[in-house]
Short mmCIF file of C-alpha atoms in Angstrom, two decimals:
data_model
loop_
_atom_site.label_atom_id
_atom_site.label_comp_id
_atom_site.label_asym_id
_atom_site.label_seq_id
_atom_site.Cartn_x
_atom_site.Cartn_y
_atom_site.Cartn_z
CA MET A 24 77.23 110.26 151.69
CA TYR A 25 79.23 109.59 148.83
CA PRO A 26 82.11 106.49 148.34
CA GLN A 27 86.10 108.80 148.15
CA ASP A 28 87.68 105.71 147.24
CA TYR A 29 85.75 103.13 144.15
CA PHE A 30 86.77 105.95 141.76
CA ALA A 31 89.61 107.13 140.50
CA SER A 32 90.56 109.39 138.48
CA PRO A 33 90.07 108.87 134.35
CA LEU A 34 93.19 111.07 133.15
CA ASP A 35 96.97 110.16 134.32
CA GLY A 36 98.23 112.77 136.58
CA GLU A 37 96.83 115.30 138.48
CA THR A 38 93.83 116.88 137.66
CA ILE A 39 93.30 119.86 135.76
CA LEU A 40 90.27 121.89 135.82
CA ALA A 41 88.67 124.00 131.93
CA GLY A 42 85.64 123.97 134.89
CA THR A 43 83.19 122.53 137.38
CA PHE A 44 80.03 120.52 138.66
CA GLY A 45 77.53 123.08 138.07
CA GLU A 46 78.76 126.06 136.09
CA LEU A 47 76.30 127.71 134.37
CA ARG A 48 76.38 126.84 130.56
CA ASN A 49 73.63 128.55 128.34
CA ASN A 50 70.71 127.23 128.36
CA HIS A 51 71.79 124.96 130.88
CA PHE A 52 74.41 123.61 134.33
CA HIS A 53 77.04 122.16 134.15
CA SER A 54 76.93 118.41 134.60
CA GLY A 55 79.84 117.20 135.04
CA LEU A 56 84.53 118.08 135.79
CA ASP A 57 85.81 119.48 132.30
CA ILE A 58 89.10 118.05 133.11
CA LYS A 59 91.98 119.92 130.43
CA THR A 60 94.38 117.30 128.62
CA LYS A 61 97.02 119.71 127.49
CA GLN A 62 95.23 121.29 124.21
CA ARG A 63 95.86 118.03 124.08
CA GLU A 64 93.79 115.54 121.30
CA GLY A 65 95.42 111.44 122.29
CA LEU A 66 94.82 110.90 126.43
CA LYS A 67 94.54 107.78 127.51
CA VAL A 68 91.08 107.72 129.11
CA TYR A 69 90.39 104.76 131.48
CA ALA A 70 87.51 103.14 133.21
CA ALA A 71 87.10 105.11 137.09
CA ALA A 72 85.93 102.22 138.56
CA SER A 73 84.00 98.40 136.56
CA GLY A 74 81.47 97.93 135.53
CA TYR A 75 79.75 97.57 132.29
CA ILE A 76 79.74 99.61 128.85
CA SER A 77 75.71 100.64 129.01
CA ARG A 78 75.54 103.12 126.65
CA ILE A 79 77.75 104.53 123.53
CA LYS A 80 76.36 107.58 122.59
CA ILE A 81 77.94 109.30 118.75
CA ALA A 82 76.86 112.89 117.43
CA HIS A 83 77.99 115.86 115.51
CA PHE A 84 76.82 118.04 118.84
CA GLY A 85 76.42 117.43 121.71
CA TYR A 86 79.23 114.87 124.14
CA GLY A 87 79.70 113.95 120.90
CA LYS A 88 81.93 110.15 121.24
CA ALA A 89 80.14 109.39 124.26
CA LEU A 90 80.47 106.26 126.93
CA TYR A 91 78.48 105.41 129.79
CA ILE A 92 79.37 103.05 132.38
CA THR A 93 76.95 101.79 135.14
CA HIS A 94 78.88 100.59 138.15
CA PRO A 95 78.07 98.00 141.07
CA ASN A 96 77.52 100.21 142.88
CA GLY A 97 74.77 102.14 141.72
CA TYR A 98 76.08 104.49 140.25
CA THR A 99 76.74 105.62 135.89
CA THR A 100 80.26 107.45 135.28
CA VAL A 101 80.48 109.22 132.15
CA TYR A 102 83.11 110.01 129.72
CA ALA A 103 81.84 112.44 125.99
CA HIS A 104 84.76 114.66 123.43
CA LEU A 105 85.81 111.39 122.75
CA GLN A 106 88.48 110.89 120.34
CA ARG A 107 87.71 107.13 119.77
CA PHE A 108 87.98 104.09 121.76
CA SER A 109 89.04 102.00 122.48
CA ASP A 110 89.85 98.93 119.69
CA LYS A 111 87.34 96.52 121.68
CA ILE A 112 84.77 99.40 121.55
CA GLU A 113 85.72 100.92 118.46
CA SER A 114 85.11 97.38 117.06
CA PHE A 115 81.82 96.84 118.47
CA ILE A 116 80.82 100.52 117.26
CA LYS A 117 81.79 100.97 113.87
CA LYS A 118 80.08 97.69 113.03
CA LYS A 119 76.99 98.88 114.50
CA GLN A 120 77.12 102.31 112.56
CA TYR A 121 78.24 99.88 109.80
CA ASP A 122 74.74 98.42 109.90
CA GLN A 123 73.13 101.04 110.01
CA GLU A 124 75.18 103.46 107.35
CA SER A 125 75.11 106.44 110.33
CA PHE A 126 78.56 108.11 111.71
CA GLU A 127 75.50 108.73 114.18
CA VAL A 128 74.73 106.31 116.34
CA GLU A 129 73.32 105.07 120.08
CA VAL A 130 73.67 102.10 121.57
CA PHE A 131 73.38 100.55 124.87
CA PRO A 132 74.81 96.81 125.34
CA SER A 133 73.78 94.49 127.77
CA ASN A 134 75.37 94.28 130.60
CA ASN A 135 77.40 90.69 129.86
CA GLU A 136 78.80 92.78 126.75
CA LEU A 137 81.38 95.32 126.82
CA ILE A 138 82.91 94.54 130.36
CA LEU A 139 85.23 97.10 132.04
CA THR A 140 88.11 96.88 134.80
CA LYS A 141 89.03 99.90 136.94
CA GLY A 142 91.90 101.65 135.04
CA GLU A 143 91.23 99.76 132.20
CA VAL A 144 92.02 101.77 128.83
CA ILE A 145 89.06 102.11 127.56
CA ALA A 146 89.06 105.50 125.44
CA PHE A 147 91.70 108.95 124.06
CA SER A 148 90.41 112.42 124.95
CA GLY A 149 88.86 114.79 122.33
CA ASN A 150 87.55 117.37 120.74
CA THR A 151 83.93 116.28 119.41
CA GLY A 152 80.73 117.71 119.37
CA SER A 153 80.05 120.78 120.63
CA SER A 154 83.74 120.99 122.57
CA GLY A 155 85.36 124.21 122.80
CA GLY A 156 88.65 122.32 122.29
CA PRO A 157 90.85 119.39 123.95
CA HIS A 158 89.73 118.11 127.03
CA LEU A 159 87.10 114.54 128.83
CA HIS A 160 83.86 115.70 130.00
CA TYR A 161 83.91 113.88 132.79
CA GLU A 162 79.70 112.52 135.03
CA ILE A 163 79.15 110.34 138.34
CA ARG A 164 75.04 110.16 138.24
CA ASP A 165 73.33 108.03 140.06
CA ASN A 166 70.36 105.77 139.88
CA GLN A 167 68.29 107.79 139.45
CA GLU A 168 70.32 109.71 136.37
CA ARG A 169 71.50 112.64 138.10
CA SER A 170 74.65 114.00 137.74
CA ILE A 171 76.58 114.87 141.37
CA ASN A 172 79.64 116.85 141.97
CA PRO A 173 82.53 114.24 140.93
CA LEU A 174 84.51 116.34 143.47
CA LEU A 175 81.98 114.62 146.21
CA PHE A 176 83.53 111.23 145.88
CA GLY A 177 87.77 112.36 145.77
CA ILE A 178 88.80 113.70 143.31
CA LYS A 179 91.43 116.28 144.00
CA VAL A 180 91.93 119.41 142.88
CA LYS A 181 94.39 121.80 143.76
CA ASP A 182 92.93 125.34 144.60
CA THR A 183 94.39 127.92 147.31
CA LYS A 184 92.03 130.24 145.78
CA LYS A 185 88.86 132.58 147.08
CA PRO A 186 86.24 132.63 144.22
CA ILE A 187 86.01 136.82 142.74
CA VAL A 188 82.99 138.86 143.02
CA LYS A 189 83.52 140.62 139.52
CA SER A 190 79.74 143.14 139.69
CA ILE A 191 76.13 143.25 142.63
CA TYR A 192 73.35 144.65 141.47
CA ALA A 193 70.39 145.56 143.63
CA TYR A 194 66.94 144.51 142.50
CA PRO A 195 63.26 146.64 143.92
CA ILE A 196 61.07 144.20 143.58
CA ASP A 197 58.22 145.53 143.89
CA GLU A 198 56.10 149.07 142.53
CA LEU A 199 57.09 149.90 145.74
CA SER A 200 60.11 149.34 146.89
CA HIS A 201 62.95 152.02 145.69
CA VAL A 202 66.74 151.08 146.19
CA ASN A 203 68.38 154.84 146.34
CA ASN A 204 65.06 156.07 146.22
CA SER A 205 64.91 153.94 142.12
CA ASN A 206 62.58 151.72 141.33
CA LEU A 207 64.84 149.90 138.90
CA LYS A 208 67.88 147.68 139.87
CA GLN A 209 71.10 149.72 140.36
CA LYS A 210 73.74 149.02 139.47
CA LEU A 211 76.01 148.49 143.41
CA ARG A 212 79.45 149.64 144.20
CA LEU A 213 82.09 147.09 145.61
CA ILE A 214 85.40 147.61 147.04
CA PRO A 215 87.57 145.18 147.20
CA LEU A 216 88.95 144.58 150.15
CA GLN A 217 93.19 143.74 150.78
CA ASN A 218 91.94 139.93 152.06
CA GLY A 219 90.27 139.60 149.33
CA ASP A 220 86.64 139.88 150.73
CA TYR A 221 84.65 143.70 149.50
CA LYS A 222 82.36 145.75 150.80
CA VAL A 223 79.88 147.64 148.87
CA GLU A 224 79.11 151.22 149.14
CA ASP A 225 75.83 151.85 152.27
CA ILE A 226 71.78 151.64 149.96
CA LYS A 227 69.19 153.81 151.05
CA ALA A 228 66.32 150.93 150.11
CA TYR A 229 63.01 150.44 151.06
CA GLY A 230 60.49 147.60 150.68
CA LYS A 231 60.80 144.76 149.30
CA ILE A 232 64.80 143.92 147.09
CA GLY A 233 66.53 141.55 146.00
CA PHE A 234 70.48 140.51 145.18
CA ALA A 235 72.17 138.88 141.80
CA ILE A 236 76.11 138.84 142.26
CA ASN A 237 78.05 138.24 139.49
CA THR A 238 80.79 135.26 140.38
CA ILE A 239 83.38 133.10 139.77
CA ASP A 240 86.30 130.84 141.19
CA ARG A 241 90.28 130.10 139.81
CA GLN A 242 92.75 126.91 140.51
CA ASP A 243 95.86 127.22 141.40
CA LEU A 244 96.88 125.80 138.02
CA ALA A 245 94.57 127.23 135.58
CA ALA A 246 93.25 130.75 134.57
CA ASN A 247 89.71 129.27 132.93
CA LYS A 248 86.71 131.09 135.17
CA ASN A 249 85.09 128.60 137.02
CA GLY A 250 81.60 128.16 138.85
CA VAL A 251 82.29 128.57 142.21
CA TYR A 252 80.35 125.93 144.39
CA LYS A 253 78.03 127.17 147.29
CA ILE A 254 76.09 130.89 147.24
CA GLU A 255 74.94 131.53 151.07
CA THR A 256 73.25 134.78 152.38
CA ALA A 257 72.31 136.67 155.92
CA LEU A 258 70.12 139.61 157.34
CA ASN A 259 71.78 140.99 160.42
CA GLY A 260 73.53 137.48 161.27
CA MET A 261 70.76 134.70 160.19
CA PRO A 262 70.68 133.07 157.56
CA ASN A 263 68.22 134.21 154.52
CA PHE A 264 69.39 131.97 151.53
CA THR A 265 71.40 129.32 150.40
CA ILE A 266 71.90 127.57 146.72
CA ASN A 267 74.73 124.95 146.49
CA PHE A 268 76.15 123.16 143.94
CA LYS A 269 75.99 119.86 144.23
CA ARG A 270 73.50 117.84 142.09
CA PHE A 271 71.38 118.22 140.49
CA SER A 272 68.71 116.35 137.55
CA PHE A 273 68.85 117.00 133.58
CA ASN A 274 64.71 118.49 133.55
CA GLU A 275 66.12 121.29 135.88
CA THR A 276 69.00 122.66 133.88
CA LYS A 277 67.29 124.33 130.96
CA HIS A 278 65.93 126.19 134.96
CA LEU A 279 68.87 127.76 135.15
CA ASN A 280 67.10 131.05 133.16
CA ARG A 281 65.51 131.22 136.34
CA LEU A 282 68.72 131.81 138.74
CA ILE A 283 69.60 133.80 136.52
CA ASP A 284 69.41 137.43 135.21
CA TYR A 285 68.32 136.82 132.00
CA PRO A 286 67.52 139.90 129.97
CA HIS A 287 70.49 141.01 131.44
CA TYR A 288 72.65 137.91 130.45
CA SER A 289 70.82 138.19 126.71
CA GLU A 290 72.04 142.05 126.66
CA LYS A 291 74.79 141.92 128.11
CA LYS A 292 76.63 138.62 128.63
CA GLU A 293 77.12 138.97 131.74
CA ARG A 294 75.66 136.64 134.27
CA LEU A 295 73.67 137.40 138.32
CA GLN A 296 72.86 135.09 139.82
CA LYS A 297 70.08 136.24 141.81
CA LEU A 298 70.01 134.34 146.07
CA PHE A 299 66.20 135.27 146.28
CA LEU A 300 64.00 132.47 144.75
CA ASP A 301 61.55 134.01 142.18
CA THR A 302 58.38 132.98 141.48
CA ASN A 303 57.99 129.99 139.20
CA ASN A 304 61.53 128.46 140.17
CA PRO A 305 61.51 124.82 140.40
CA LEU A 306 65.11 124.26 140.69
CA SER A 307 66.32 121.52 143.17
CA MET A 308 69.05 123.50 144.61
CA TYR A 309 68.04 125.77 146.97
CA ASP A 310 67.50 126.02 151.00
CA ASN A 311 67.35 127.93 153.98
CA LEU A 312 65.07 130.33 153.03
CA VAL A 313 63.63 133.01 154.97
CA ASP A 314 60.83 135.51 152.22
CA ASP A 315 62.40 133.31 149.29
CA GLY A 316 66.22 134.76 149.99
CA TYR A 317 64.10 138.51 149.53
CA VAL A 318 65.07 141.06 152.31
CA MET A 319 62.03 143.44 153.83
CA VAL A 320 63.48 146.77 154.79
CA TYR A 321 61.41 149.34 157.13
CA ASP A 322 61.62 152.93 157.93
CA SER A 323 64.21 153.60 159.60
CA ILE A 324 65.96 150.47 160.25
CA ALA A 325 70.06 149.70 159.65
CA SER A 326 70.94 145.72 157.80
CA LEU A 327 74.04 144.84 157.84
CA TYR A 328 73.66 141.61 154.70
CA LYS A 329 76.12 139.13 154.22
CA ILE A 330 76.91 137.04 151.38
CA LYS A 331 79.49 133.91 152.01
CA VAL A 332 80.83 132.68 148.56
CA GLU A 333 82.57 129.38 148.97
CA ASP A 334 84.36 127.82 146.83
CA PHE A 335 84.26 122.97 146.72
CA GLU A 336 87.90 123.23 148.92
CA GLY A 337 85.84 126.00 151.36
CA ASN A 338 88.23 129.12 150.34
CA THR A 339 84.70 131.87 150.51
CA THR A 340 84.23 135.69 149.64
CA ILE A 341 82.27 137.70 151.97
CA ILE A 342 80.84 140.90 150.91
CA ASP A 343 79.59 143.16 153.78
CA LEU A 344 76.24 145.59 152.35
CA ASN A 345 74.58 147.90 155.15
CA ILE A 346 71.45 149.03 154.49
CA ASN A 347 69.58 151.67 155.46
CA GLY A 348 66.01 152.31 156.20
CA ASP A 349 64.32 154.82 153.82
CA THR A 350 61.15 156.30 152.93
CA THR A 351 62.32 158.66 150.92
CA PRO A 352 60.00 158.83 147.87
CA ILE A 353 60.52 157.55 144.66
CA SER A 354 62.33 159.03 141.93
CA GLU A 355 62.91 156.66 138.96
CA THR A 356 60.55 153.78 138.25
CA SER A 357 60.50 151.44 135.17
CA THR A 358 57.87 151.70 132.09
CA ASN A 359 56.28 148.72 131.25
CA PHE A 360 55.67 147.71 127.53
CA THR A 361 52.16 147.52 126.61
CA SER A 362 50.28 145.18 123.34
CA GLN A 363 47.06 144.62 122.71
CA TYR A 364 49.01 140.83 122.38
CA TYR A 365 48.67 139.45 126.61
CA ILE A 366 50.46 135.99 127.68
CA ASN A 367 48.78 135.10 130.44
CA ARG A 368 51.51 131.74 131.60
CA GLN A 369 48.52 129.63 132.60
CA GLU A 370 47.78 129.84 129.49
CA ASN A 371 47.93 128.72 126.01
CA VAL A 372 47.95 131.64 123.42
CA ILE A 373 46.82 131.80 119.85
CA LEU A 374 48.81 134.40 117.93
CA GLU A 375 47.54 135.14 114.72
CA LYS A 376 47.94 138.02 111.99
CA ASP A 377 48.29 137.55 108.47
CA LYS A 378 49.25 134.64 107.68
CA ILE A 379 51.11 133.58 110.60
CA THR A 380 50.57 131.73 113.85
CA VAL A 381 52.54 131.53 116.91
CA ASN A 382 50.77 128.77 118.74
CA ILE A 383 51.69 128.88 122.89
CA PRO A 384 51.34 126.02 125.09
CA LYS A 385 50.35 126.74 129.15
CA GLU A 386 53.66 127.60 131.21
CA THR A 387 55.59 128.56 128.30
CA PHE A 388 56.24 131.44 130.26
CA TYR A 389 58.13 132.02 133.31
CA ASP A 390 55.87 134.61 133.79
CA SER A 391 52.63 137.10 132.34
CA PHE A 392 53.47 139.95 130.51
CA PHE A 393 52.73 142.16 126.95
CA MET A 394 54.39 140.39 124.08
CA ASP A 395 55.90 142.63 121.56
CA PHE A 396 53.33 140.94 118.03
CA GLN A 397 53.80 142.14 115.25
CA VAL A 398 54.18 140.82 111.50
CA HIS A 399 55.12 142.93 107.95
CA SER A 400 55.15 139.99 105.12
CA ASP A 401 56.02 137.61 105.67
CA THR A 402 58.33 138.44 108.49
CA VAL A 403 57.36 138.53 112.43
CA LYS A 404 58.66 140.20 115.19
CA VAL A 405 57.58 137.50 118.64
CA HIS A 406 58.95 140.18 121.00
CA ASP A 407 62.45 140.18 122.14
CA LYS A 408 64.90 137.54 123.03
CA ASN A 409 65.27 139.16 126.35
CA ARG A 410 62.74 136.39 127.65
CA ALA A 411 63.69 132.91 128.88
CA ALA A 412 61.00 130.55 127.01
CA ASN A 413 61.55 126.95 129.51
CA LYS A 414 58.82 124.71 126.06
CA TYR A 415 59.51 125.18 122.52
CA PHE A 416 55.81 127.71 120.46
CA THR A 417 55.90 126.92 117.68
CA ILE A 418 56.00 129.79 114.11
CA ASN A 419 53.13 128.96 111.64
CA TYR A 420 53.13 130.08 107.84
CA ASP A 421 50.20 129.23 105.32
CA VAL A 422 51.86 128.93 102.11
CA THR A 423 48.87 128.05 100.03
CA GLY A 424 49.39 129.87 96.77
CA TYR A 425 53.64 128.86 96.12
CA SER A 426 54.13 126.36 94.37
CA PRO A 427 55.81 122.26 95.82
CA GLU A 428 58.66 122.96 93.35
CA ASP A 429 59.10 126.69 95.76
CA LEU A 430 59.28 125.32 98.60
CA LYS A 431 61.06 122.75 98.28
CA GLN A 432 64.25 125.53 98.27
CA VAL A 433 62.24 127.90 101.74
CA TYR A 434 62.94 127.33 104.79
CA ILE A 435 61.52 129.68 108.88
CA ALA A 436 64.62 131.30 109.22
CA ARG A 437 65.26 133.39 112.39
CA LEU A 438 67.41 137.20 111.73
CA VAL A 439 70.36 136.82 113.78
CA GLY A 440 72.86 139.68 114.47
CA TRP A 441 73.30 142.53 114.28
CA ASN A 442 73.11 142.63 110.65
CA ASN A 443 70.21 140.05 110.55
CA TYR A 444 71.55 137.24 109.59
CA PRO A 445 68.99 134.38 108.66
CA SER A 446 70.01 131.46 110.97
CA TYR A 447 68.08 128.33 109.85
CA SER A 448 65.79 127.34 111.89
CA SER A 449 63.78 123.28 111.91
CA THR A 450 61.70 123.30 109.51
CA LYS A 451 58.99 121.01 108.67
CA GLN A 452 55.71 120.83 106.26
CA LYS A 453 52.12 119.95 106.74
CA ASP A 454 49.48 120.44 104.42
CA ASP A 455 50.08 124.03 103.12
CA VAL A 456 51.67 124.87 106.36
CA LEU A 457 56.15 125.45 106.90
CA TYR A 458 56.34 125.48 111.29
CA THR A 459 59.51 125.55 113.16
CA ARG A 460 60.07 124.42 116.88
CA THR A 461 61.59 126.79 118.81
CA LYS A 462 62.47 127.96 122.53
CA ASN A 463 63.53 131.45 120.08
CA LEU A 464 62.71 134.21 121.26
CA GLY A 465 62.91 136.94 118.86
CA THR A 466 62.36 138.21 115.17
CA TYR A 467 61.63 135.08 111.71
CA CYS A 468 61.18 135.50 108.04
CA LEU A 469 61.30 133.31 105.02
CA ALA A 470 64.88 132.83 103.17
CA ARG A 471 65.36 131.05 100.03
CA ASP A 472 68.32 128.53 99.35
CA THR A 473 68.69 128.01 96.07
CA VAL A 474 73.05 127.03 96.47
CA ALA A 475 74.07 124.04 96.40
CA PRO A 476 76.96 122.57 99.36
CA THR A 477 80.25 122.12 98.59
CA ILE A 478 82.99 119.74 98.47
CA LYS A 479 86.29 119.88 97.91
CA PRO A 480 88.60 117.21 98.18
CA VAL A 481 92.00 117.73 101.11
CA ASN A 482 94.16 115.24 101.21
CA PHE A 483 93.53 113.44 97.71
CA THR A 484 93.28 114.69 93.77
CA ASP A 485 91.60 112.76 90.83
CA GLY A 486 92.92 108.59 90.82
CA LYS A 487 95.95 109.55 92.94
CA TRP A 488 97.34 106.56 94.64
CA MET A 489 96.67 106.47 98.34
CA SER A 490 97.96 103.60 99.50
CA LYS A 491 100.35 105.20 101.96
CA TYR A 492 97.46 106.78 103.30
CA ARG A 493 95.48 106.15 106.26
CA PHE A 494 93.04 108.78 105.79
CA LEU A 495 90.84 110.00 103.48
CA LYS A 496 89.67 113.59 103.52
CA LEU A 497 87.04 116.08 102.65
CA LYS A 498 85.27 119.36 103.09
CA ILE A 499 82.40 120.04 102.95
CA GLU A 500 79.90 123.19 104.02
CA ASP A 501 76.76 125.00 103.45
CA LYS A 502 76.44 128.22 103.84
CA GLN A 503 72.72 128.92 104.30
CA SER A 504 70.53 126.31 105.61
CA GLY A 505 73.59 124.10 106.60
CA ILE A 506 74.42 120.28 106.08
CA SER A 507 71.59 117.64 106.56
CA ASN A 508 72.74 115.22 105.27
CA TYR A 509 76.00 112.99 103.71
CA ARG A 510 76.37 109.59 102.55
CA ALA A 511 79.24 108.25 100.54
CA THR A 512 80.18 105.49 98.96
CA VAL A 513 83.10 103.71 97.39
CA ASN A 514 82.51 101.17 94.67
CA GLY A 515 79.15 101.61 95.38
CA LYS A 516 79.81 100.29 98.74
CA TRP A 517 78.97 101.87 102.07
CA ILE A 518 82.41 104.35 104.26
CA LEU A 519 81.99 105.98 107.40
CA MET A 520 83.15 108.92 106.82
CA GLU A 521 83.14 111.00 110.69
CA TYR A 522 82.18 114.87 110.28
CA ASP A 523 83.24 117.29 112.35
CA TYR A 524 81.24 121.19 111.57
CA LYS A 525 83.71 122.60 113.12
CA THR A 526 86.68 122.28 110.57
CA ASP A 527 83.43 120.60 107.50
CA MET A 528 85.57 117.93 107.34
CA LEU A 529 85.03 114.69 106.43
CA VAL A 530 87.25 111.68 107.12
CA HIS A 531 87.03 107.81 106.32
CA ASP A 532 90.03 105.88 108.54
CA PHE A 533 91.19 103.03 105.36
CA LYS A 534 91.49 100.68 108.85
CA ASP A 535 87.85 99.85 108.92
CA ASN A 536 89.48 97.40 106.08
CA VAL A 537 85.93 97.83 103.41
CA VAL A 538 87.94 99.90 101.16
CA LYS A 539 89.83 96.23 99.91
CA GLU A 540 89.85 96.93 95.71
CA THR A 541 93.68 98.26 94.22
CA ASN A 542 90.69 100.77 92.52
CA ASN A 543 88.05 102.52 93.49
CA ASN A 544 84.97 105.05 92.15
CA LEU A 545 84.58 106.96 95.23
CA LYS A 546 80.56 108.93 95.30
CA VAL A 547 79.75 111.60 97.92
CA ILE A 548 75.75 112.77 97.21
CA VAL A 549 75.80 115.42 100.22
CA THR A 550 72.61 118.32 101.52
CA ASP A 551 71.55 120.56 103.07
CA ASN A 552 68.49 121.32 105.06
CA VAL A 553 66.18 121.87 102.22
CA GLY A 554 67.26 119.89 99.94
CA ASN A 555 69.24 121.16 97.32
CA SER A 556 72.94 118.53 97.32
CA THR A 557 76.10 118.44 95.49
CA THR A 558 77.65 115.38 94.01
CA PHE A 559 81.19 114.79 94.09
CA GLU A 560 83.40 111.50 92.52
CA ALA A 561 86.80 111.09 92.37
CA THR A 562 89.44 107.51 91.87
CA PHE A 563 91.62 106.27 93.75
CA HIS A 564 93.94 103.46 93.94
CA ARG A 565 95.84 102.01 96.88
CA LYS A 566 97.01 98.58 96.96
#
């Protein structure tokens, strides 16, 4: 179905993965392969096939520096977290950055501006954007902008290891169902076998039951805990559930939070993949569904439930579970939270108390539920973090009575961590209302940031000769609301400075050839998210 020899590897040497396609990440599926670069930056990145650069995006977060190549066969390859581009691409994009006076840019070259041949060096690998370490993120997309597993196109990865199953849970789905006489979710005893498969201790159950597992895969040449390729289940030898990670669209990736047990993840940071199709789950990755993957257990009926976990190379792990039907009365039941605030997922909901209003669009959540909504002074609790929102909702503060001067330094913060640290939530003002759009449930408050950012030179001092230096480096920080923007000029002319939020570094490359004077006056202005700003000025000299 997919061409096997069309795309070459984007890196030299053996392909070793730090991340697999479809791997479960925070609020999204991983949309490509993370290819290891020996923990180094600067490796040559090659065009996987001939084509033209159709998009270049440079951002502080996300993919960092990224290239998109459209190919004659209709596919697009993506290369992300790059350190820098090849000379012709670097020259093209820097002109755009200087024209726009912005480090962050996104451009869409025409099909005759940046034409590439297969195997041409297009960039050098890096660690830009939200990368957690040096690597190349590589994607293949079809003409509908759907991400496809690049391994389907013939990329070879050495893998003879079977997937590993770390835990398994059983879920009574309704109030009449139970597992081992309990109506609560149950962690089951997983028994490893010598051949790498597993057996689960026999259970007693009744009614509508679902299962979920935590599973990973490892390849031969790396210890990374990667995602698996396919999970299948069967009941008494008949298939009843399949999920595979071949392809997905970007508008469904957020629904990973319906695939996993999100409350469990928010509490224990363990991602359990449900082996059933929960309500209001729009993911397109399922197949062979019988009873949506649920197991219907009846009195005195014994059943064999089998799970097969498979990686891309076909290494499989089997889990066997014997289920014995049992109508013994339930001895343990769940208690459901109730309140006066009911969120009907089919309706727009407005919660209001004192001077705080929360606007929740319909279908923001996957289920209807009672919300824990509390207001104390300027602090509002919008339930607990253990429910996933797939749309933005809005928290509004009526700030009538605040002076305009006071509001310049006020922002809406989400309280995070064990010490309830105020974390900036993007805050805007309209008339007498401060508001933030968010997908994060939790506790919010008004916070004030009166401290301006700091700017410190790293590799120079005032009046220094910089003739032998390639880079001009400064460190910028803001410990409260965070950096919003920065601007640097030399002798009144804007210069490009690249910002890496992971190291707090601002760096100018003198090879841009815009600093041509001997005596130079540097001016850097850094502004935080509430408008506090700091200006740094110094002189340096170059021949």
